Coordinates of C-alpha atoms in Angstrom, one line a residue:
X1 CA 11.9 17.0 26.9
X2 CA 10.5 13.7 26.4
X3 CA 7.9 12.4 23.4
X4 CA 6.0 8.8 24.5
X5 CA 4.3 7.4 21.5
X6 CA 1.7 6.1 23.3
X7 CA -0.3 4.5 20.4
X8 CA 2.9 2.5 19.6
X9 CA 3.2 1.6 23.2
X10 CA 0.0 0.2 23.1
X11 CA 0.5 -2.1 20.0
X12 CA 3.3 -3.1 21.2
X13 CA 1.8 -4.3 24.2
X14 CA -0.8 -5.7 22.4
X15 CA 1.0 -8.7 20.6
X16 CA 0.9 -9.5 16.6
X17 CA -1.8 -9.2 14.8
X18 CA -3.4 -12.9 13.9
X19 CA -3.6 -14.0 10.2
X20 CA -7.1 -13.3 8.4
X21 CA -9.8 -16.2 8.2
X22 CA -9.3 -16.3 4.5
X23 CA -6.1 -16.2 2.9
X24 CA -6.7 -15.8 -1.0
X25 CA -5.1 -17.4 -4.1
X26 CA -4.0 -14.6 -6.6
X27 CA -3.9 -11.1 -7.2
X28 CA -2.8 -8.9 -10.7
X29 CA -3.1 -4.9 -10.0
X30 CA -2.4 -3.0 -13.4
X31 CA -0.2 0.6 -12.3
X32 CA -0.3 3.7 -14.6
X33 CA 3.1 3.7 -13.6
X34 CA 5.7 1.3 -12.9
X35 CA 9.0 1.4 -10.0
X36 CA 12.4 2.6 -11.7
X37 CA 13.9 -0.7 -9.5
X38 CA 13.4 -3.1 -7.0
X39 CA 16.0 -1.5 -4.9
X40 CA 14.6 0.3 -1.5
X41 CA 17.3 3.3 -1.6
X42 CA 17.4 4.0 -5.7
X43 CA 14.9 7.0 -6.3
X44 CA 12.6 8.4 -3.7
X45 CA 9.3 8.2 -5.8
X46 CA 5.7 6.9 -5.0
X47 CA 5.8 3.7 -6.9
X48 CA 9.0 3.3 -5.3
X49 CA 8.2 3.6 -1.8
X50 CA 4.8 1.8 -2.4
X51 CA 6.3 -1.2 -3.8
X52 CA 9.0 -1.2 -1.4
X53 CA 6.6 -1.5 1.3
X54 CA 5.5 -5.0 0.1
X55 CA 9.2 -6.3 0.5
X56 CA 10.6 -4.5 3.6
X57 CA 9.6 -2.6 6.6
X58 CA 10.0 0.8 8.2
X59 CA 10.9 1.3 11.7
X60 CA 7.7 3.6 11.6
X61 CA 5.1 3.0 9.4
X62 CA 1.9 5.3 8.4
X63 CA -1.8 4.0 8.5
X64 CA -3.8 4.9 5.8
X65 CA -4.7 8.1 6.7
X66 CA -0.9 8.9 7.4
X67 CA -0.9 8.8 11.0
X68 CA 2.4 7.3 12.4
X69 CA 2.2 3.7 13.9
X70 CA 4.7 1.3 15.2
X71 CA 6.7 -0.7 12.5
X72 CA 9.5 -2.7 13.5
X73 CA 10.4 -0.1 16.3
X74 CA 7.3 -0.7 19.1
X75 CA 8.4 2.9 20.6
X76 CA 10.6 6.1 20.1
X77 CA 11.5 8.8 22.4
X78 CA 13.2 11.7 22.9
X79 CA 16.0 11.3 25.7
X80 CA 17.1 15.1 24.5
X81 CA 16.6 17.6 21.7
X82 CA 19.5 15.8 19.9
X83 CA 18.7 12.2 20.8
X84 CA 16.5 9.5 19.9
X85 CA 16.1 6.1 21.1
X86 CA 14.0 3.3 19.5
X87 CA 13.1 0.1 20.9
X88 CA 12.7 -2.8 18.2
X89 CA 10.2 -5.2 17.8
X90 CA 11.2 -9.2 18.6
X91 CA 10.7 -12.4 16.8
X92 CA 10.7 -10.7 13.7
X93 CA 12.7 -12.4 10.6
X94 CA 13.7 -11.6 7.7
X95 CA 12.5 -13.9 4.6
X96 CA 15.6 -15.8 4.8
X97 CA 15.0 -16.5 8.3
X98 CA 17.6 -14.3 9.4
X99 CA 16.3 -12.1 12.8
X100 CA 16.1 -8.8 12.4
X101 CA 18.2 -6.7 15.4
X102 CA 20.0 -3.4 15.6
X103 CA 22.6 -4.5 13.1
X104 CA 20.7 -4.4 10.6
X105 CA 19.0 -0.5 11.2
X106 CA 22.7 0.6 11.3
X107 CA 23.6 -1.7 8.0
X108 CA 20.7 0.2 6.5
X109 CA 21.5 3.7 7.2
X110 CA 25.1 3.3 6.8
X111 CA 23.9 1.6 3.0
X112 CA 22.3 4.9 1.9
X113 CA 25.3 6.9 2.7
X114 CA 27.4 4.5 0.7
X115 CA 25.1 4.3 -2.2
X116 CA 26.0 5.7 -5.6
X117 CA 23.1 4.5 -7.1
X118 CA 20.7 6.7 -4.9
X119 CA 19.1 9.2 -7.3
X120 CA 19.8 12.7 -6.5
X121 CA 20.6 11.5 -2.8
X122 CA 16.7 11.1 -2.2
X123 CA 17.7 8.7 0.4
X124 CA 20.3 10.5 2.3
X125 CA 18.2 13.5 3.5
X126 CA 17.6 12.0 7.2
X127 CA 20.6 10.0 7.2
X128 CA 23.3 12.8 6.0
X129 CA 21.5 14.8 9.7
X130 CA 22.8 12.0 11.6
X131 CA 25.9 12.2 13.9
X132 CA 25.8 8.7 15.3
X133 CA 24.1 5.4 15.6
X134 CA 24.5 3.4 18.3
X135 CA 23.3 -0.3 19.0
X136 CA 23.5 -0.9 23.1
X137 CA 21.8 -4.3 22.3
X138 CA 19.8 -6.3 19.9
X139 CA 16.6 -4.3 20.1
X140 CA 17.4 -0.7 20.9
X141 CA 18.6 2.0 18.6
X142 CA 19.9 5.3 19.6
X143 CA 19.8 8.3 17.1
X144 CA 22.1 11.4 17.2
X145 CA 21.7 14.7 15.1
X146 CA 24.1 17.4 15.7
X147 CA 21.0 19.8 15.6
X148 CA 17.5 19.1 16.9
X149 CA 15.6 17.0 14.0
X150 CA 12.0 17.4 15.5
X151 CA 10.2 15.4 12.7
X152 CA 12.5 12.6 13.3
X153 CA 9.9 9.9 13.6
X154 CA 8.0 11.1 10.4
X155 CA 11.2 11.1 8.7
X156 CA 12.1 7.7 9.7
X157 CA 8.6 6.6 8.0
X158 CA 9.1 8.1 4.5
X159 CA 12.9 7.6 4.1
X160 CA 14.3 4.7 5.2
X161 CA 13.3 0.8 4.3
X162 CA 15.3 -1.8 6.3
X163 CA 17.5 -4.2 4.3
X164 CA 19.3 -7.5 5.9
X165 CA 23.0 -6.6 6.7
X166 CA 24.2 -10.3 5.9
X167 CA 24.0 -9.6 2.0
X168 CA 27.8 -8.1 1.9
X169 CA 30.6 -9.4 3.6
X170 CA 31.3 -6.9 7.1
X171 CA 33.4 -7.3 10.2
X172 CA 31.8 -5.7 13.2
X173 CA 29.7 -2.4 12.3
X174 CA 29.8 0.7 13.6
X175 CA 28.8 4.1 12.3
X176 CA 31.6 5.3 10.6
X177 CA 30.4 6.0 6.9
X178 CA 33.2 7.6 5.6
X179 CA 35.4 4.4 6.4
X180 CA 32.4 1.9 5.1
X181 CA 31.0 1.1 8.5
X182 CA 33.0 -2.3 8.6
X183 CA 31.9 -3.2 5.2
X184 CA 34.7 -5.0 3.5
X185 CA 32.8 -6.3 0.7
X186 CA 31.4 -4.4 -2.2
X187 CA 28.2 -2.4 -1.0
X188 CA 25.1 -4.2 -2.8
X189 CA 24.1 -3.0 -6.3
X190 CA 20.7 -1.9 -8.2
X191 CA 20.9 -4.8 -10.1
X192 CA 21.5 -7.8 -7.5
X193 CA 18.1 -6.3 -6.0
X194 CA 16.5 -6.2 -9.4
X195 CA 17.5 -9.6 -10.0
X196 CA 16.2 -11.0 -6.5
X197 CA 19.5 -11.7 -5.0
X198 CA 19.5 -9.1 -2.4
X199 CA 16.2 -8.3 -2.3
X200 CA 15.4 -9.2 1.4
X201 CA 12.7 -7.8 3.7
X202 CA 10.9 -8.3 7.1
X203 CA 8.1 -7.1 4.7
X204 CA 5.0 -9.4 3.8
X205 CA 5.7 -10.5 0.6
X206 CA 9.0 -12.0 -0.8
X207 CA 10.7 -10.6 -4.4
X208 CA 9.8 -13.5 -6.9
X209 CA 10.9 -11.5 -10.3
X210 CA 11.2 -7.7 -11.4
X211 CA 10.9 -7.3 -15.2
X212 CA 11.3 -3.5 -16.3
X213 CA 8.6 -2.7 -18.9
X214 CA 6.7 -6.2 -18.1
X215 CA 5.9 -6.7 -14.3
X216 CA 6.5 -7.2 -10.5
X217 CA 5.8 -10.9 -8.9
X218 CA 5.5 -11.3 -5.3
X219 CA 5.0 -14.5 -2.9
X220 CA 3.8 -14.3 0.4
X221 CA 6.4 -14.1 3.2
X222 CA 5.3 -16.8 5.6
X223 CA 8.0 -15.5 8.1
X224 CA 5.7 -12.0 8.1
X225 CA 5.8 -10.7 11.6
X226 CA 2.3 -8.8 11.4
X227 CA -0.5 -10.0 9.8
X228 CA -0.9 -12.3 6.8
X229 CA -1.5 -11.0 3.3
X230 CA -4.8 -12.2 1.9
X231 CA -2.9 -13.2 -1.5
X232 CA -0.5 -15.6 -2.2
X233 CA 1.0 -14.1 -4.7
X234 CA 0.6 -11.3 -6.4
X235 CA 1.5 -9.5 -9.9
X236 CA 2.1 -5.7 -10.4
X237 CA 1.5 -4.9 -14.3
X238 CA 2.2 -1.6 -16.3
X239 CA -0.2 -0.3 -18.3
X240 CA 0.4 3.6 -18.3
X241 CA -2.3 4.3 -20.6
X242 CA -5.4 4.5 -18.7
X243 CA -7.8 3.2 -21.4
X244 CA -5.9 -0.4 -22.0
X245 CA -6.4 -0.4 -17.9
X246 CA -9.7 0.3 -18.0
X247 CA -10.0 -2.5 -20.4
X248 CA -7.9 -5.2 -18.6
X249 CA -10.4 -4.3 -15.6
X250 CA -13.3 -4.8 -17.7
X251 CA -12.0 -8.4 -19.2
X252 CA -11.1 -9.7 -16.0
X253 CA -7.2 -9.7 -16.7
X254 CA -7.0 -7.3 -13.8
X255 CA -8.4 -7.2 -10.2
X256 CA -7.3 -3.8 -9.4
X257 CA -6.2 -0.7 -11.8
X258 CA -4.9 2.5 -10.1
X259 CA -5.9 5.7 -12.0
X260 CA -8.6 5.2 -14.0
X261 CA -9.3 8.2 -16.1
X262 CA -12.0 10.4 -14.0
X263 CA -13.9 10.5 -16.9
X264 CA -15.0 6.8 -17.2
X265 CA -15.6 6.8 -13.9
X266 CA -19.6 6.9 -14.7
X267 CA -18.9 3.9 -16.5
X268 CA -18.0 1.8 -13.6
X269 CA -20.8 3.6 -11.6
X270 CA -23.4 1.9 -13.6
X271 CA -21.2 -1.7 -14.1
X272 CA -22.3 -3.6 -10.9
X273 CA -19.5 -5.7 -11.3
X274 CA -17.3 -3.0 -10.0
X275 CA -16.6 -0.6 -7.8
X276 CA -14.4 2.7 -7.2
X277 CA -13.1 4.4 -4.3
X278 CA -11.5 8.2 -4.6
X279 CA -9.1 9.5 -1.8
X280 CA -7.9 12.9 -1.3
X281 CA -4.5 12.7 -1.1
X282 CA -1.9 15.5 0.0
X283 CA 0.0 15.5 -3.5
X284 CA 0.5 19.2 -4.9
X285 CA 1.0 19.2 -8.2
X286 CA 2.9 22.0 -9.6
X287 CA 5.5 23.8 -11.4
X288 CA 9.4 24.3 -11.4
X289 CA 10.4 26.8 -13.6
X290 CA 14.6 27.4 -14.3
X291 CA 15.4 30.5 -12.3
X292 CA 19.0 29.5 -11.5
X293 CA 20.4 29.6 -14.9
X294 CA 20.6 32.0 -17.8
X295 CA 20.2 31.5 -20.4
X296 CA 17.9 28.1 -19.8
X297 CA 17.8 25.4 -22.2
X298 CA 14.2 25.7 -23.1
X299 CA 13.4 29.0 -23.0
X300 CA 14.1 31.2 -25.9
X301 CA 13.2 35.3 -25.7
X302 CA 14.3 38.2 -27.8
X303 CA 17.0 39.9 -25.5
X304 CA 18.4 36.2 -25.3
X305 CA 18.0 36.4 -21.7
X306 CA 15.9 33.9 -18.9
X307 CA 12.9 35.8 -18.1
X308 CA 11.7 33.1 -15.7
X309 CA 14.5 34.3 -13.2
X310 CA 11.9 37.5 -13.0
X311 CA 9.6 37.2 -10.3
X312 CA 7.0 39.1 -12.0
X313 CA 7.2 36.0 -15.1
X314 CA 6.6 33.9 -12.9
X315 CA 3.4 35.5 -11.0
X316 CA 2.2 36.2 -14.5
X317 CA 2.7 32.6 -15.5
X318 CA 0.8 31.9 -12.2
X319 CA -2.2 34.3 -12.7
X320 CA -2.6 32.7 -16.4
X321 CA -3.5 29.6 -15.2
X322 CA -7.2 29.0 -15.0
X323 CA -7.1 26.1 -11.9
X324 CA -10.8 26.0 -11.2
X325 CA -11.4 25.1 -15.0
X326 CA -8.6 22.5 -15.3
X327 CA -9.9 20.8 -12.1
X328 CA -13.6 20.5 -13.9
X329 CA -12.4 19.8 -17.3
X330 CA -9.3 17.9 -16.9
X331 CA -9.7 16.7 -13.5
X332 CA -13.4 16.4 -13.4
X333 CA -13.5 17.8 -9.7
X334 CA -11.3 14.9 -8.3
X335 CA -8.9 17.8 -7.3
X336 CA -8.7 20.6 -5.4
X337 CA -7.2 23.9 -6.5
X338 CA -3.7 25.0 -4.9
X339 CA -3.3 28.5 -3.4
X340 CA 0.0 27.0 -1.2
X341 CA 1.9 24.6 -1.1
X342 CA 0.3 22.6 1.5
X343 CA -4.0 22.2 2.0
X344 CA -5.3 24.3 4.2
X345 CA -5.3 23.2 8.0
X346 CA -2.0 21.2 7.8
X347 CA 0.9 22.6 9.7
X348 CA 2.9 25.2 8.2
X349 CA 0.5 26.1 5.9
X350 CA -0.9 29.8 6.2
X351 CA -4.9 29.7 7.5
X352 CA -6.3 31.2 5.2
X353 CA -3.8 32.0 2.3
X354 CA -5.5 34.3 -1.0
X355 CA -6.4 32.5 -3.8
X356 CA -4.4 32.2 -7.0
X357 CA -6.8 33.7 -9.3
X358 CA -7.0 33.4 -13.0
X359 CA -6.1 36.7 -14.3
X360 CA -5.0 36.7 -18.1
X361 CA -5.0 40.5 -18.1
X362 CA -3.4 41.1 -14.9
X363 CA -0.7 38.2 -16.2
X364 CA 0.0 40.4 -19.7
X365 CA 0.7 43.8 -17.9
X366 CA 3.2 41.7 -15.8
X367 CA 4.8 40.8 -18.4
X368 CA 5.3 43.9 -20.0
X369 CA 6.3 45.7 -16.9
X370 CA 9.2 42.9 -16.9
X371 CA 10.0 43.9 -20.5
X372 CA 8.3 40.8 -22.7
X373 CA 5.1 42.7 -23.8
X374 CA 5.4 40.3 -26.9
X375 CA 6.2 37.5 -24.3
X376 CA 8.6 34.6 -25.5
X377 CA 9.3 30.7 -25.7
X378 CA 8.8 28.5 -23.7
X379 CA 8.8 24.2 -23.3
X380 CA 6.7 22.7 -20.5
X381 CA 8.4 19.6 -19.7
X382 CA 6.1 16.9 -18.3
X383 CA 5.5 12.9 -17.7
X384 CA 2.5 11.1 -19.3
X385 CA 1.9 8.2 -17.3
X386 CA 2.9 9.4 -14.0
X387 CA 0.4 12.2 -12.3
X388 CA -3.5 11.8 -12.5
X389 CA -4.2 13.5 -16.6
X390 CA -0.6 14.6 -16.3
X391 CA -0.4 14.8 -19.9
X392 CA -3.6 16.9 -20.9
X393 CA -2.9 19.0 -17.9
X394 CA 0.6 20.2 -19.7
X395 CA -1.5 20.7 -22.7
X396 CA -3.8 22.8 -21.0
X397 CA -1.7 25.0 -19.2
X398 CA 0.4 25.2 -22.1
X399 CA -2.5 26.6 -24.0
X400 CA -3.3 29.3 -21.3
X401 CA 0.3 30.5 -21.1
X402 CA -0.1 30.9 -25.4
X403 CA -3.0 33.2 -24.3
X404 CA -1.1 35.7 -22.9
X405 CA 1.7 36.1 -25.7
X406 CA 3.9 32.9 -24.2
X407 CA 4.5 30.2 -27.0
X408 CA 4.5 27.4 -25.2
X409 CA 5.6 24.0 -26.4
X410 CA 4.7 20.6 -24.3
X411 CA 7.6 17.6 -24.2
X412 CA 5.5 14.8 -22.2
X413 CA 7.5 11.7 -22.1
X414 CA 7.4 8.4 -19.7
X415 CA 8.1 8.6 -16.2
X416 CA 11.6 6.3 -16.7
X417 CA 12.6 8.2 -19.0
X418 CA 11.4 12.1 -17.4
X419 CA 13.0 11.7 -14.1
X420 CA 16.5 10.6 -14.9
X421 CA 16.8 13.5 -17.1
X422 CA 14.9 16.2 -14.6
X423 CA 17.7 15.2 -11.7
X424 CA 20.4 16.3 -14.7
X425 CA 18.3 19.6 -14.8
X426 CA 17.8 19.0 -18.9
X427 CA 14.5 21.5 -18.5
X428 CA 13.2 24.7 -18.2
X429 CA 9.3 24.6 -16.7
X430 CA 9.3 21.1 -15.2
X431 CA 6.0 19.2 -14.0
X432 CA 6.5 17.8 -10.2
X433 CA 4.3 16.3 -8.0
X434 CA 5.1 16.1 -4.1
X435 CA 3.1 14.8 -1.2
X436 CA 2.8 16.2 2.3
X437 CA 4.9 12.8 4.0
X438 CA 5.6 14.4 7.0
X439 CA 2.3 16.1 7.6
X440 CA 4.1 19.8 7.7
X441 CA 5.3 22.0 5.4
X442 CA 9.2 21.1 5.7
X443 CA 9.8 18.2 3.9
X444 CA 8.3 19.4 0.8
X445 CA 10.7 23.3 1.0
X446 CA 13.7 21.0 2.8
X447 CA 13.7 19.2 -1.1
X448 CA 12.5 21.7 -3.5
X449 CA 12.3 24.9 -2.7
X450 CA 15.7 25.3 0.3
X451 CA 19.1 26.4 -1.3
X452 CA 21.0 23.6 -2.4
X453 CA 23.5 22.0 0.3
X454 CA 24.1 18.5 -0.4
X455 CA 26.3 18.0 2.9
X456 CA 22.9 19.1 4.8
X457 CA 20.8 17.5 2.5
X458 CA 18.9 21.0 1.4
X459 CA 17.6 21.4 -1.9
X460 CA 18.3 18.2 -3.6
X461 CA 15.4 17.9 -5.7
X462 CA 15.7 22.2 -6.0
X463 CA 16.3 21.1 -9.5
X464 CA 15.1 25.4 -10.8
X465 CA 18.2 26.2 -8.7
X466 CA 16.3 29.1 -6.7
X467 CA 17.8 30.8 -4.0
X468 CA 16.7 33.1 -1.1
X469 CA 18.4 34.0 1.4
X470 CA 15.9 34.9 3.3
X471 CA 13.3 31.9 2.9
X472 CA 16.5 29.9 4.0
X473 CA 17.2 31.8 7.0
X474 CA 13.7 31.2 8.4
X475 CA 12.8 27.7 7.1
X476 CA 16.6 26.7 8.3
X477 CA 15.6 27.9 12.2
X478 CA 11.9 26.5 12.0
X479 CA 13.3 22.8 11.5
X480 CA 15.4 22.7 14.4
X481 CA 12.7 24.6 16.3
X482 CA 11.8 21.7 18.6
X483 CA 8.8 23.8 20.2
X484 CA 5.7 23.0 17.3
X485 CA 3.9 26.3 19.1
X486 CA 7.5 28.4 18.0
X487 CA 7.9 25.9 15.1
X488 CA 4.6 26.8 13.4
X489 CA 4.8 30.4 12.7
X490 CA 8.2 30.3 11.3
X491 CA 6.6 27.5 8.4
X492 CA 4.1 30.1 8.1
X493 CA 6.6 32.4 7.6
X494 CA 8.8 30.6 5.3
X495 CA 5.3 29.4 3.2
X496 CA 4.4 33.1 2.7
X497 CA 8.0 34.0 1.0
X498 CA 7.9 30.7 -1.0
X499 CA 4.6 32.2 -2.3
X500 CA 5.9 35.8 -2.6
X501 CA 8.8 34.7 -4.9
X502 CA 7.0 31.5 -7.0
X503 CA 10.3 28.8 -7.0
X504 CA 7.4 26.6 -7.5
X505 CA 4.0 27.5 -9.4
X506 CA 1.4 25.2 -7.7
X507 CA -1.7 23.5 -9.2
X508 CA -3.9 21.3 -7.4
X509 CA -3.9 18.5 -5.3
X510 CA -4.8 15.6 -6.7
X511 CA -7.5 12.9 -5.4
X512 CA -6.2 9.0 -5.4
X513 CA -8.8 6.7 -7.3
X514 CA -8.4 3.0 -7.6
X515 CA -11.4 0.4 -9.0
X516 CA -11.4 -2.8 -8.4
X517 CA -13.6 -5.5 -10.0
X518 CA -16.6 -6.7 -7.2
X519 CA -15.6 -9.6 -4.0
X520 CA -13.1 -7.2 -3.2
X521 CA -12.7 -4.0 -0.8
X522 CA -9.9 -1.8 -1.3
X523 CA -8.8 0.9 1.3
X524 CA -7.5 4.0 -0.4
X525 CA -4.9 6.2 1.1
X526 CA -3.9 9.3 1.3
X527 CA -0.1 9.1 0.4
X528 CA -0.9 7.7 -3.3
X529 CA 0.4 3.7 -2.2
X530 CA -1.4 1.5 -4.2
X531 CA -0.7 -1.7 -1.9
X532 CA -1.9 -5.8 -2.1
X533 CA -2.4 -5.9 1.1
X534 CA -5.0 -2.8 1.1
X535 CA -6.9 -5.2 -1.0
X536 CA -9.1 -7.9 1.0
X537 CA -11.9 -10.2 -0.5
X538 CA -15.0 -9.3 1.1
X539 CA -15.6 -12.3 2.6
X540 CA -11.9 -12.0 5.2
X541 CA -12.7 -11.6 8.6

């Protein structure tokens, strides 16, 4: 079977996009929360992947609505169910003036399988799948799996940012990751990207300094292939509090603040010097409660026992939650309540899946059919600066789950420092947040919710440690079910089990806002990326 991407084709043919009539001077954009590293392959995380985007490219890039289009591969195809082949783009440098070929896709994805600074492997779930890489010439790239990988192309957009292979010393490369790919040198480090020194992209803007705690510079790459960022240069600031944001917009220190709290969003309504735009994005928010351990860290009951590894816990826990309340209080309706995993309409998720309902006395019989009538301790481990009201969500849910005889602690903490201790598995009911990359249910159970097998890359962010064989039997044949007509029913499938059995407890999905002081027009999108160059003077042609 073959796959033409005929959108790419037609880009492709269509030549580079020209540079815009005005190219701007400056540009500061305050984030509620800062990247753990300059490095492309550290820690697959939003802030990551968004700022990565400024200083390298994808082979396949997403638009903002997260349709795939042509990044520095024009077109991919299928030449079997095991076998993709990608034809690069040409005349594209890197900001060193290096060109960009073949090499350097095979450097890249041999980097991530020789990288021990890649966070729970985040990086190494596509490229563990692959079998071999081959590189017939400058500008085509061939792509073996040993099983059919259907979502390849979606894959290749979310997972793997293209670095220049002339940063460590190599003899002629070839994939063989095991023996370092013809790497003699020493594989490049966190910190030489941090510091600039190996931070080099085909991206269009150029690494000028990375501070942790203090801010991102970036200078326009006049080498950019595509077309030309309106700004010069541009500053990323962290501010994860969203009322010192707010502020900085207000005083002009900042053009563009991501996350301004939903309830000041009147506020800027009535400011004519500002503006606001709110994007539903495909984020759930949700859940992860310990059900792989006993007894759990956090968790503390009278038979000295885990009750979260009981189903029935963890449905009660569910049916506590009051979701249409948190999104009009907390969330003041810039969310949308999650019955699944996925929204409705996307593929995997079930049509037309029952609601979660709030049910505090449905929740307490639960639990005292599971043998906690007087419930037990719990701690709801959380960020603060990281998810949209991620903080006074924890709170609230933490009060409902007191309601129903659960003393329930909240530990909310800083991104930087929440994540490094969640991939340890330090908690017990863990906040996560997870959007739908691939536009299907898979990536999201592949991750979180799949057995853990590292070798397969299955369940590496599984961090509750849940296992079913069953879920894994039929989510294991739906993602090499090439067929999407076959492929889709098994999701559905797997979807319904992942709900009858709660490995995660989800929430809502949240809505993207960004405001953004007046001259300026910002396009929001729906994978959370707050990005300079979806910001554009209104003036630019």
């Amino acid at each position: 079977m073959k796959i033409r991407n005929s959108l790419a084709l037609m880009l492709a043919s269509a030549g580079l996009a020209a540079a815009p009539a005005v190219l701007a001077q400056s540009l500061t954009i305050a984030l509620s929360s800062e990247p753990t590293s300059a490095d492309p392959h550290y820690h697959k995380q939003t802030q990551n992947d968004a700022f990565a985007a400024h200083v390298y490219d994808s082979l396949i890039n997403r638009n903002a609505n997260m349709e795939l289009v042509p990044g520095l591969a024009t077109s991919w195809k299928n030449l079997d169910d095991n076998t993709w082949e990608l034809k690069l783009r040409e005349g594209v440098k890197f900001s060193n003036g290096e060109p960009f070929t073949s090499q350097d896709v095979l450097f890249s994805i041999c980097r991530t399988l020789n990288n021990e600074t890649n966070v729970s492997q985040s990086y190494m779930t596509l490229t563990k799948l692959l079998s071999d890489v081959q590189t017939p010439d400058d500008h085509t790239v061939i792509l073996k799996t040993s099983e059919p990988l259907p979502l390849m192309p979606a894959e290749l957009a979310r997972q793997l940012p293209i670095i220049w292979n002339g940063i460590v010393e190599h003899g002629p490369l070839k994939f063989a990751p095991k023996e370092g790919c013809g790497v003699t040198g020493a594989w490049p480090t966190v910190v030489d990207f941090n510091n600039g020194k190996d931070a080099i992209g085909t991206g269009p803007f150029t690494l000028k300094s990375y501070v942790k705690g203090t801010g991102i510079e970036l200078e326009r790459n006049e080498n950019y292939w595509g077309e030309k960022p309106a700004w010069k240069t541009v500053k990323f600031v962290p501010v994860p509090n969203a009322g010192p944001r707010l502020t900085g917009l207000l005083s002009g220190d900042f053009d563009v603040i991501e996350n301004p709290a939903a309830r000041d969003l009147p506020r800027l309504k009535d400011n004519d010097k500002f503006e606001y735009v709110a994007t539903p994005s495909t984020r759930l928010i949700f859940f992860q409660p310990d059900v792989g351990r006993n007894p759990s860290p956090f968790v503390k009951s009278a038979d000295g026992k885990n009750p979260l590894q009981d189903v029935r816990v963890r449905k009660a826990i569910s049916m506590a939650i009051d979701r249409k309340t948190i999104n009009q209080r907390i969330m003041d309706g810039l969310a949308t309540p999650a019955n699944q995993f996925m929204p409705e309409g996307m593929f995997g998720a079930l049509p037309n899946a029952p609601e979660l309902k709030y049910d505090p006395e449905g929740a307490k019989k639960l639990l005292a059919e599971a043998g906690y009538p007087n419930g037990f301790e719990l701690t709801i481990s959380s960020t603060n600066n990281r998810y949209v009201n991620d903080g006074q969500v924890a709170q609230a849910v933490a009060q409902y789950l007191s309601r129903i005889g659960i003393k329930t602690n909240v530990d909310a903490m800083t991104g930087s420092i929440y994540f490094p201790k969640r991939a340890k598995r330090e908690f017990s009911f863990s906040m996560g947040g997870w959007p739908s990359e691939t536009g299907e249910a898979s990536a999201l159970f592949q991750l979180w919710v799949a057995s853990l097998d590292s070798a397969r890359s299955l369940g590496t962010s599984n961090y509750g440690g849940f296992s079913n064989p069953e879920f894994d039997k039929v989510y294991e044949e739906a993602i090499v079910t090439v067929d999407p007509e076959k492929r889709k029913p098994l999701l559905e499938k797997a979807t319904q089990i992942a709900l009858d059995n709660m490995p995660l407890i989800p929430l809502h999905f949240e809505s993207s806002i960004w405001a953004y002081r007046k001259g300026l027009q910002y396009e929001g999108r729906r994978d959370q990326y707050t990005l300079a160059t979806s910001v554009k003077p209104t003036d630019a042609k």
